[in-house]
PDB file of C-alpha atoms in Angstrom:
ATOM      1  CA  UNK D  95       7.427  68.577   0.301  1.00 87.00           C
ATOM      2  CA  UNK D  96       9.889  65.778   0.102  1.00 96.00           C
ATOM      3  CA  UNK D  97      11.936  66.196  -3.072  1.00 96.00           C
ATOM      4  CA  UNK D  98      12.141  63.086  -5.094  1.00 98.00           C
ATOM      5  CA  UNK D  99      15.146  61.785  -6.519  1.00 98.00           C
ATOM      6  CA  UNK D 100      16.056  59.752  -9.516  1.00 98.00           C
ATOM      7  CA  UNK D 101      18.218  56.462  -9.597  1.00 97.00           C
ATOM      8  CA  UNK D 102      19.296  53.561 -12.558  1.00 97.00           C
ATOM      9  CA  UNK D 103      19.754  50.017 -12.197  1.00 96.00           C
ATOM     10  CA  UNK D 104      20.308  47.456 -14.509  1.00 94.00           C
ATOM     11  CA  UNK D 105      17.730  45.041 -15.924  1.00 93.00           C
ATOM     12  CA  UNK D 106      18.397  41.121 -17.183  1.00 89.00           C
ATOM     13  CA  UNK D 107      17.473  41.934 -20.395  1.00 88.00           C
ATOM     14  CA  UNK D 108      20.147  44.091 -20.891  1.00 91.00           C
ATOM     15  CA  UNK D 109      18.088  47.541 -20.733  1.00 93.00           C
ATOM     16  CA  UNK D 110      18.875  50.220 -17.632  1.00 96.00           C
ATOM     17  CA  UNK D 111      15.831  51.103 -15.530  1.00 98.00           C
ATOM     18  CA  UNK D 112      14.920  54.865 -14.191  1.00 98.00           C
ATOM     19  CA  UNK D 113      13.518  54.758 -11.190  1.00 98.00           C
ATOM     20  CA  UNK D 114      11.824  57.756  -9.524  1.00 98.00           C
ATOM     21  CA  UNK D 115      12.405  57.223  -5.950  1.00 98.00           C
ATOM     22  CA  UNK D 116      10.656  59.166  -2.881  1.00 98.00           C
ATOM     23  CA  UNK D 117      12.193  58.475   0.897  1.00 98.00           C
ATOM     24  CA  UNK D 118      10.032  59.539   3.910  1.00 98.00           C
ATOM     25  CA  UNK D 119      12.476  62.092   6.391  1.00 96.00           C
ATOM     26  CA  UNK D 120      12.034  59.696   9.019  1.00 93.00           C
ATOM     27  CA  UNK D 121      10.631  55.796  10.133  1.00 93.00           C
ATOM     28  CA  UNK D 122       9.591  54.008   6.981  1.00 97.00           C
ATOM     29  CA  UNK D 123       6.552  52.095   7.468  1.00 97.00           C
ATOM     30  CA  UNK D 124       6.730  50.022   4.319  1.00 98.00           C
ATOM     31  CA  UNK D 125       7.043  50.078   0.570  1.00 98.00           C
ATOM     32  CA  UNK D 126       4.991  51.498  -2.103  1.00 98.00           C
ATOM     33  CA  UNK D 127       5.721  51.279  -6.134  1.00 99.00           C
ATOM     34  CA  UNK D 128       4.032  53.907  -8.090  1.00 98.00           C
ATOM     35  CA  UNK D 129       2.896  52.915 -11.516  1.00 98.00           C
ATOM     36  CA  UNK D 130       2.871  56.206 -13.480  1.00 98.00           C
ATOM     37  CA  UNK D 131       0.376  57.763 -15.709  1.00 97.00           C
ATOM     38  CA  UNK D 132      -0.265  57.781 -19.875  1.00 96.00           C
ATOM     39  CA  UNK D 133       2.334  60.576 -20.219  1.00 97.00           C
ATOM     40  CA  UNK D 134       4.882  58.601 -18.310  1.00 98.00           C
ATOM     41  CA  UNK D 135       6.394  60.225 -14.908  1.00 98.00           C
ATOM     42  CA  UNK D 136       4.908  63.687 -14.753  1.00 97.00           C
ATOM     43  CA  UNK D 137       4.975  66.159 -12.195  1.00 96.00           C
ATOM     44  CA  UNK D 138       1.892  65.504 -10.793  1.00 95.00           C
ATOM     45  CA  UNK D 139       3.480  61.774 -10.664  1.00 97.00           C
ATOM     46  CA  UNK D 140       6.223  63.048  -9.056  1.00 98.00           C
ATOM     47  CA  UNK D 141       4.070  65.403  -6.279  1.00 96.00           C
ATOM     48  CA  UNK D 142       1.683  61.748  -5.792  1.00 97.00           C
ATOM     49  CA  UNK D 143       4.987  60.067  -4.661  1.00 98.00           C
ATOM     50  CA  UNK D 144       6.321  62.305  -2.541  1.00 98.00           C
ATOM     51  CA  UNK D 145       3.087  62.428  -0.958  1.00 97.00           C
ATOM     52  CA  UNK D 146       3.279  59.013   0.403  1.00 98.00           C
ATOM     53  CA  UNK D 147       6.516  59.539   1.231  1.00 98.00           C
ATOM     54  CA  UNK D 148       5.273  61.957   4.063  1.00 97.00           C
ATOM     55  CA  UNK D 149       2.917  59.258   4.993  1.00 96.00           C
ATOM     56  CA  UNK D 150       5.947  57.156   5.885  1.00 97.00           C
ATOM     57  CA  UNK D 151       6.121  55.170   2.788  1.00 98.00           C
ATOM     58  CA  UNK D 152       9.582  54.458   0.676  1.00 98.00           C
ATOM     59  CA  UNK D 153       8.004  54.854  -2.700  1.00 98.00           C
ATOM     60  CA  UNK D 154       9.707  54.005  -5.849  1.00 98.00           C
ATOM     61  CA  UNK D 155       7.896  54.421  -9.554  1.00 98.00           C
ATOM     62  CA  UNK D 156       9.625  52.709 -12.501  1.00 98.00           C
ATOM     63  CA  UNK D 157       9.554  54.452 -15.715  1.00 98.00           C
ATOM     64  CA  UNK D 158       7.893  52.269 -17.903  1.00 98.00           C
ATOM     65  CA  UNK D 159       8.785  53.541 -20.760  1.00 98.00           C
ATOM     66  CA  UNK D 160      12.272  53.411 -20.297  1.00 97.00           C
ATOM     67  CA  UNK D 161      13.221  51.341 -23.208  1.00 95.00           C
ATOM     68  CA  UNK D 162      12.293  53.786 -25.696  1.00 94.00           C
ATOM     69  CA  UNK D 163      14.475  56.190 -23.511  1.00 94.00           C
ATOM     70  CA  UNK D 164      11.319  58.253 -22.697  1.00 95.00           C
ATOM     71  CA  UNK D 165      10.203  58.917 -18.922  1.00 97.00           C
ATOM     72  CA  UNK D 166       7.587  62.387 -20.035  1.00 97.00           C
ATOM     73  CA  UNK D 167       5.842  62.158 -23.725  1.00 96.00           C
ATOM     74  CA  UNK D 168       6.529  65.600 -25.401  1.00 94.00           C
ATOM     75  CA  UNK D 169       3.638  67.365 -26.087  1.00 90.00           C
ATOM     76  CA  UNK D 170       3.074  66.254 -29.436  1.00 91.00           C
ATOM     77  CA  UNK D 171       3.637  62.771 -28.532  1.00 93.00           C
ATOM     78  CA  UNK D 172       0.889  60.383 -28.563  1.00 94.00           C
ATOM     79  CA  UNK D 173      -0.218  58.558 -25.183  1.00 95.00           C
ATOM     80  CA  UNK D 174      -1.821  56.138 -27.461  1.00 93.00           C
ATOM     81  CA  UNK D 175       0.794  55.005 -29.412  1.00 95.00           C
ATOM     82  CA  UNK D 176       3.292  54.838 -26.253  1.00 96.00           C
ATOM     83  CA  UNK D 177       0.745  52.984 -24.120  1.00 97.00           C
ATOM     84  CA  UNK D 178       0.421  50.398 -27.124  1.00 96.00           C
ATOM     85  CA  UNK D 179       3.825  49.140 -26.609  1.00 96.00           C
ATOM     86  CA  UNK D 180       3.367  47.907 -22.904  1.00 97.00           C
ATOM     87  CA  UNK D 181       3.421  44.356 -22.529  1.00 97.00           C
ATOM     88  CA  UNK D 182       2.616  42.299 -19.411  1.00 97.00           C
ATOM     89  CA  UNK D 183       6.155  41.299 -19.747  1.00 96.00           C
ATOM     90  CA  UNK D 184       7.712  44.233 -19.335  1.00 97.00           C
ATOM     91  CA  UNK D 185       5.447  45.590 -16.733  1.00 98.00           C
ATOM     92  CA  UNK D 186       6.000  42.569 -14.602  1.00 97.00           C
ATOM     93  CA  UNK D 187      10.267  42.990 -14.975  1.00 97.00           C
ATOM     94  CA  UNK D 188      10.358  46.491 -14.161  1.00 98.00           C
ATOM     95  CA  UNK D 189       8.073  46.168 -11.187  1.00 98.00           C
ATOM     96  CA  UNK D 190       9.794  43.051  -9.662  1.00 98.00           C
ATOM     97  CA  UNK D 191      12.817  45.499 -10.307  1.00 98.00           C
ATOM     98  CA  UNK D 192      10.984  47.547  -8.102  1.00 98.00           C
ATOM     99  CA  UNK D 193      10.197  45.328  -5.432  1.00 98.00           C
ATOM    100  CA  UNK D 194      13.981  44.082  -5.048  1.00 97.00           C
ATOM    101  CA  UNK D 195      15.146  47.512  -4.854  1.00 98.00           C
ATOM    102  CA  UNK D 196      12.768  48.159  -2.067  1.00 98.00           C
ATOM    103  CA  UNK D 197      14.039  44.444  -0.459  1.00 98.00           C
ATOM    104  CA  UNK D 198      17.479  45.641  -0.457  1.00 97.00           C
ATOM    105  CA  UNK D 199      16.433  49.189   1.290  1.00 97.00           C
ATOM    106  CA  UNK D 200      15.414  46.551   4.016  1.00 97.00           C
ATOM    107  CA  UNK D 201      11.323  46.496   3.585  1.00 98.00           C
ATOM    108  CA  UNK D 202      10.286  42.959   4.420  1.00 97.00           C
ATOM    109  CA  UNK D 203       8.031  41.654   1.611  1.00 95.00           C
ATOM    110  CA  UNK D 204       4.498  41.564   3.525  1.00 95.00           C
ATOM    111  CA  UNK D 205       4.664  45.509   3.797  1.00 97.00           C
ATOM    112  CA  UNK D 206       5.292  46.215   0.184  1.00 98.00           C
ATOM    113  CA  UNK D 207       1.857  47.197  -1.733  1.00 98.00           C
ATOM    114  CA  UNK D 208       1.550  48.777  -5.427  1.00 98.00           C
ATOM    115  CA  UNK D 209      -0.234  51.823  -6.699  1.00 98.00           C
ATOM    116  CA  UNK D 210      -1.111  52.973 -10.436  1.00 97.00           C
ATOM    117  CA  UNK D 211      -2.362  56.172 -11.302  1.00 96.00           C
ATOM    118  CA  UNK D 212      -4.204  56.111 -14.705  1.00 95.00           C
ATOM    119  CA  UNK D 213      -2.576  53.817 -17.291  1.00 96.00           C
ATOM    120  CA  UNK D 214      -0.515  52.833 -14.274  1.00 97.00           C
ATOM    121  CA  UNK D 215      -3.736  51.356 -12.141  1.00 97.00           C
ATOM    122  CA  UNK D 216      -4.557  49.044 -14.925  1.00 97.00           C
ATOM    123  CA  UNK D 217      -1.023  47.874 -14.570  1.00 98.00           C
ATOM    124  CA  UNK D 218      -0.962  47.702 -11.006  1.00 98.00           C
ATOM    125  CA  UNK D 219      -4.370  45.128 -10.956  1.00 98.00           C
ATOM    126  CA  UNK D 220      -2.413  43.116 -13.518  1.00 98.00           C
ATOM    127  CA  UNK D 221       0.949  43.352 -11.290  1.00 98.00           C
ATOM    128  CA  UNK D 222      -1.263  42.487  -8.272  1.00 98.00           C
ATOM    129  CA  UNK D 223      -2.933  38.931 -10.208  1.00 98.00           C
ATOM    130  CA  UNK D 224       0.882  38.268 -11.069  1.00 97.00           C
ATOM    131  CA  UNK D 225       2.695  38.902  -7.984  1.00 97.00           C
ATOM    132  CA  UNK D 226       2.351  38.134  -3.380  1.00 95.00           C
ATOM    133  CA  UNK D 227       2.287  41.872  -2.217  1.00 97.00           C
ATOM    134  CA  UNK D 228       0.683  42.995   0.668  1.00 98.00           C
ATOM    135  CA  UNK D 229      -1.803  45.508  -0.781  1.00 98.00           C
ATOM    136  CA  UNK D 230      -2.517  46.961  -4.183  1.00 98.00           C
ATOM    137  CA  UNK D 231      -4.459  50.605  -5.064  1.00 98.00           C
ATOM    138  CA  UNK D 232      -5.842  51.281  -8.730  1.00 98.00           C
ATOM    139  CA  UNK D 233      -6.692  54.950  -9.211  1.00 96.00           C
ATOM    140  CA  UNK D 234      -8.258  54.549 -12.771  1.00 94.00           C
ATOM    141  CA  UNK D 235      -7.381  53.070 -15.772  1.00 93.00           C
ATOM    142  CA  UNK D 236      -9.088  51.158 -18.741  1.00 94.00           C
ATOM    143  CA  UNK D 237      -8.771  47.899 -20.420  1.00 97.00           C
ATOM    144  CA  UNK D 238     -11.251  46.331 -18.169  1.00 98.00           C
ATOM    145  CA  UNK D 239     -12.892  44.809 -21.123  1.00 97.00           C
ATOM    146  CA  UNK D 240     -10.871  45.513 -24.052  1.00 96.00           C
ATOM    147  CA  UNK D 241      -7.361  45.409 -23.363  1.00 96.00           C
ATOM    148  CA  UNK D 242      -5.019  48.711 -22.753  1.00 94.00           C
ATOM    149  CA  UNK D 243      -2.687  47.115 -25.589  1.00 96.00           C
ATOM    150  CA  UNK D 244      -2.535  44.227 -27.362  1.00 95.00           C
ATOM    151  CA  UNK D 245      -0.118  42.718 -24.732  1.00 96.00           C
ATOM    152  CA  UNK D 246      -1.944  42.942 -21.914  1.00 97.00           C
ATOM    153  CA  UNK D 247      -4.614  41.172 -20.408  1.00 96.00           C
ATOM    154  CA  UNK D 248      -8.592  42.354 -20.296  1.00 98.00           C
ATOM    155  CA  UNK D 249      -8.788  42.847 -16.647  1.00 98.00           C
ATOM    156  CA  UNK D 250     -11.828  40.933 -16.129  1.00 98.00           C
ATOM    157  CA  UNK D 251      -9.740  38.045 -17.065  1.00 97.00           C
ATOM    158  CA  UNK D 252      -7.239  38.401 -14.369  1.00 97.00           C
ATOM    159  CA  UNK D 253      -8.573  40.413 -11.439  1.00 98.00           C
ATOM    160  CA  UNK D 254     -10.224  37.020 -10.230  1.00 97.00           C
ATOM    161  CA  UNK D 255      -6.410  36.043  -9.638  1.00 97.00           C
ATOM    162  CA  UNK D 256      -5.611  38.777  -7.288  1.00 98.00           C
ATOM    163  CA  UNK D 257      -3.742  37.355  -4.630  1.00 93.00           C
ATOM    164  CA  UNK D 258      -3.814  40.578  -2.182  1.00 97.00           C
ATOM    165  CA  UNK D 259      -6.112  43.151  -1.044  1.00 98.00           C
ATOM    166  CA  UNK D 260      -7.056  45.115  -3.912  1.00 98.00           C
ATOM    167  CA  UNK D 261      -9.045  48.590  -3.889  1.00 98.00           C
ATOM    168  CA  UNK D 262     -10.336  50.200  -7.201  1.00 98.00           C
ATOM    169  CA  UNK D 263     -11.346  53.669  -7.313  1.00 97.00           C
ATOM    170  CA  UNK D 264     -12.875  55.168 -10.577  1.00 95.00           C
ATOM    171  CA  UNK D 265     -13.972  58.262 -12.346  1.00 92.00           C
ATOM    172  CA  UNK D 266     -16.811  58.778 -15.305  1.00 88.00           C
ATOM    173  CA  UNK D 267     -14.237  58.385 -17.550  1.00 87.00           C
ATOM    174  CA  UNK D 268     -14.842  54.683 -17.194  1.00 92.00           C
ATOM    175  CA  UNK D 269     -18.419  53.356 -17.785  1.00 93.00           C
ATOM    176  CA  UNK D 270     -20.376  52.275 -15.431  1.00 95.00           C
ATOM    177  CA  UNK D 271     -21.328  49.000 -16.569  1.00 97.00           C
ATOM    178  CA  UNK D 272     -17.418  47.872 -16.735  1.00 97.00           C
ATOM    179  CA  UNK D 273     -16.756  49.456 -13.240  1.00 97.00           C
ATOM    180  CA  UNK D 274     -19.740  46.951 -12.174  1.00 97.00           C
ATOM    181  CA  UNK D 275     -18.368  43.774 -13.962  1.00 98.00           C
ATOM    182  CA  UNK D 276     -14.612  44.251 -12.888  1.00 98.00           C
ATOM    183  CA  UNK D 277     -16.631  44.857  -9.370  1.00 98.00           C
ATOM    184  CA  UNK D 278     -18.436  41.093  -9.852  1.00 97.00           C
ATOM    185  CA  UNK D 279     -15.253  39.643 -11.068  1.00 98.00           C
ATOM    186  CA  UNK D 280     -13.113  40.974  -7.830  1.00 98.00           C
ATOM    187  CA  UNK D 281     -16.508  40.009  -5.293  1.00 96.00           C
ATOM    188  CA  UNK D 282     -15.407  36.375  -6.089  1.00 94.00           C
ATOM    189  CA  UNK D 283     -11.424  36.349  -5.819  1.00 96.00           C
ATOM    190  CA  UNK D 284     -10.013  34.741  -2.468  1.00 95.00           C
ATOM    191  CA  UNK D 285      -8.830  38.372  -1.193  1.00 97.00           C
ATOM    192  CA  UNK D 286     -10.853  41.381   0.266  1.00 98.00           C
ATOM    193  CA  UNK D 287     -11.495  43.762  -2.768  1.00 98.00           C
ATOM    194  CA  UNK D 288     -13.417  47.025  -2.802  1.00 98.00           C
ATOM    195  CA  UNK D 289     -14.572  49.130  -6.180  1.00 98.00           C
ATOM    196  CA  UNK D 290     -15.882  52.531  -5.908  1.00 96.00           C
ATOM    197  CA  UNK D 291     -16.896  54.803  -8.558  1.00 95.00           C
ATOM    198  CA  UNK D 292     -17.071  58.730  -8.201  1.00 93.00           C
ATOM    199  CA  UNK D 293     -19.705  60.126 -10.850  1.00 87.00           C
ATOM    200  CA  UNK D 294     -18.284  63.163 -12.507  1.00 80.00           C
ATOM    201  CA  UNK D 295     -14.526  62.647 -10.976  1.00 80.00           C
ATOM    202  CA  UNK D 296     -13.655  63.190 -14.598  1.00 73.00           C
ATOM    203  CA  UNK D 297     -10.463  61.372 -16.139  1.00 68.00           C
ATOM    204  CA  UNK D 298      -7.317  60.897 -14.090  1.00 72.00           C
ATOM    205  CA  UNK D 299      -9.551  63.088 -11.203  1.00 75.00           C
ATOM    206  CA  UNK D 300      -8.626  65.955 -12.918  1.00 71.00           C
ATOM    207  CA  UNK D 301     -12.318  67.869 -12.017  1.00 64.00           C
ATOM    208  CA  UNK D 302     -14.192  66.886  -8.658  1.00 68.00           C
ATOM    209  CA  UNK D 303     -11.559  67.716  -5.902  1.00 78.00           C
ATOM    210  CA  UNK D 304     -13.982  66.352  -3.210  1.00 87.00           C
ATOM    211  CA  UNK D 305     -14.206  63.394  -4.794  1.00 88.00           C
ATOM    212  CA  UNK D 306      -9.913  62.858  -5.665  1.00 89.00           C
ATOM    213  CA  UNK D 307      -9.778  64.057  -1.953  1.00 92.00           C
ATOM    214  CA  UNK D 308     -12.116  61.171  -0.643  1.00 94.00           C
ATOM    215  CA  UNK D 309     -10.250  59.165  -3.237  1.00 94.00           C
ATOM    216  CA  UNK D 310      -6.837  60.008  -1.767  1.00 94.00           C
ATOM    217  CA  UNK D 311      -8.266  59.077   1.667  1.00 96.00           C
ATOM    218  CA  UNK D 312      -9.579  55.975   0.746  1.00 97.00           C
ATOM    219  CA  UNK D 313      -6.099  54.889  -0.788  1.00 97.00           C
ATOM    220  CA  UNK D 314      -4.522  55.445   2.141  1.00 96.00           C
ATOM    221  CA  UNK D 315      -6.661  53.700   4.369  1.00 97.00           C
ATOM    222  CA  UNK D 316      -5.795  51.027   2.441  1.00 98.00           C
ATOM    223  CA  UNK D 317      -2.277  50.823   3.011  1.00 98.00           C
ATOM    224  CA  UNK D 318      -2.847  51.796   6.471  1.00 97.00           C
ATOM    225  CA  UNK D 319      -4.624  48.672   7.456  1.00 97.00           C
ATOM    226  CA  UNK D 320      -3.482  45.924   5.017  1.00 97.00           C
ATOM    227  CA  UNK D 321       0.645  47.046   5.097  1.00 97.00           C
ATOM    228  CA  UNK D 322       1.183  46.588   9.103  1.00 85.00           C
TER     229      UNK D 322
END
């Protein structure tokens, strides 16, 4: 497994930014930022990124929680309370962080795509209605219809802005009836969406490993044939 490796670089707003960087062994295809999960960059984060990395992506996840100098909650931290304090704002400067870092590794703009994992796909459909990528993944995530925090966006009020290919996959622990309106919302945006829900996936695909593995396929795919 490629071994990931951590790096800092300094923000305009005068706070440093962790980045959690994973770099394929040999021809990088493109560029992928990873938008961790509630409890920040985990290991199971950590095995995700490395994971593309074999696929031949350069893939770089920001620690969003950086400015309270956190990158894991504790144990007896609350995900609530930490998720709370993202803000579009600061979602949107760490990732465009992101994206210039990968610039100045040399990927060309049209073959950089976002992922979020959790917490972190919410984030990445409101990074994707912000920002020109070339392809965005959600793997979960709430807030369709109430917002994550109050900084952020319902995503039903942005994801008709998507300006890229955009692929939502789901488990139970998001209702059906939201997965289907976010689904209605994304049918009409200018870009080619697709929203599947796996039944009994559990949260974060934590049960169901047929369904995370058809999940995993799918998200690849994606990349595949929009970042070429």
């Amino acid at each position: 497994m490629i071994r990931t490796r951590t790096e800092t670089i300094a923000l305009t707003d005068g706070t440093a930014l962790r980045l959690t960087v994973a770099e394929p062994d040999n021809v990088v295809r493109g560029g992928l930022v990873f938008l961790h999960e509630a409890r920040g960059i985990t290991e199971r984060v950590r095995k995700l990124c490395s994971a593309l990395a074999e696929e031949g992506w350069l893939t770089v996840a920001p620690h969003l929680y950086h400015r309270d100098g956190t990158d894991e909650l504790a144990a007896d931290q609350c995900e609530h309370e930490q998720v709370q304090k993202l803000s579009g704002d600061s979602i949107l400067a760490d990732t465009d962080a992101a994206f210039l870092w990968l610039s100045d590794q040399g990927v060309p703009a049209d073959r950089q795509g976002i992922m979020g994992f959790d917490i972190g796909g919410s984030a990445a459909l409101v990074v994707a209605a912000s920002r020109s990528l070339g392809a965005a993944v959600s793997v979960g995530g709430t807030g369709i219809l109430d917002p994550l925090s109050a900084k952020l966006p319902p995503l039903v009020e942005v994801a008709g802005e998507l300006s890229c290919p955009w692929l939502g996959l789901y488990g139970d622990d998001v209702e059906a009836g939201e997965v289907d309106k976010l689904r209605e919302v994304t049918d009409a945006a200018e870009v080619v969406t697709d929203v599947v829900r796996y039944p009994g996936a559990g949260h974060r695909f934590d049960v169901g490993p047929e369904a995370a593995d058809e999940a995993w396929r799918r998200a690849r795919n994606w990349f595949d044939l929009h970042l070429r």
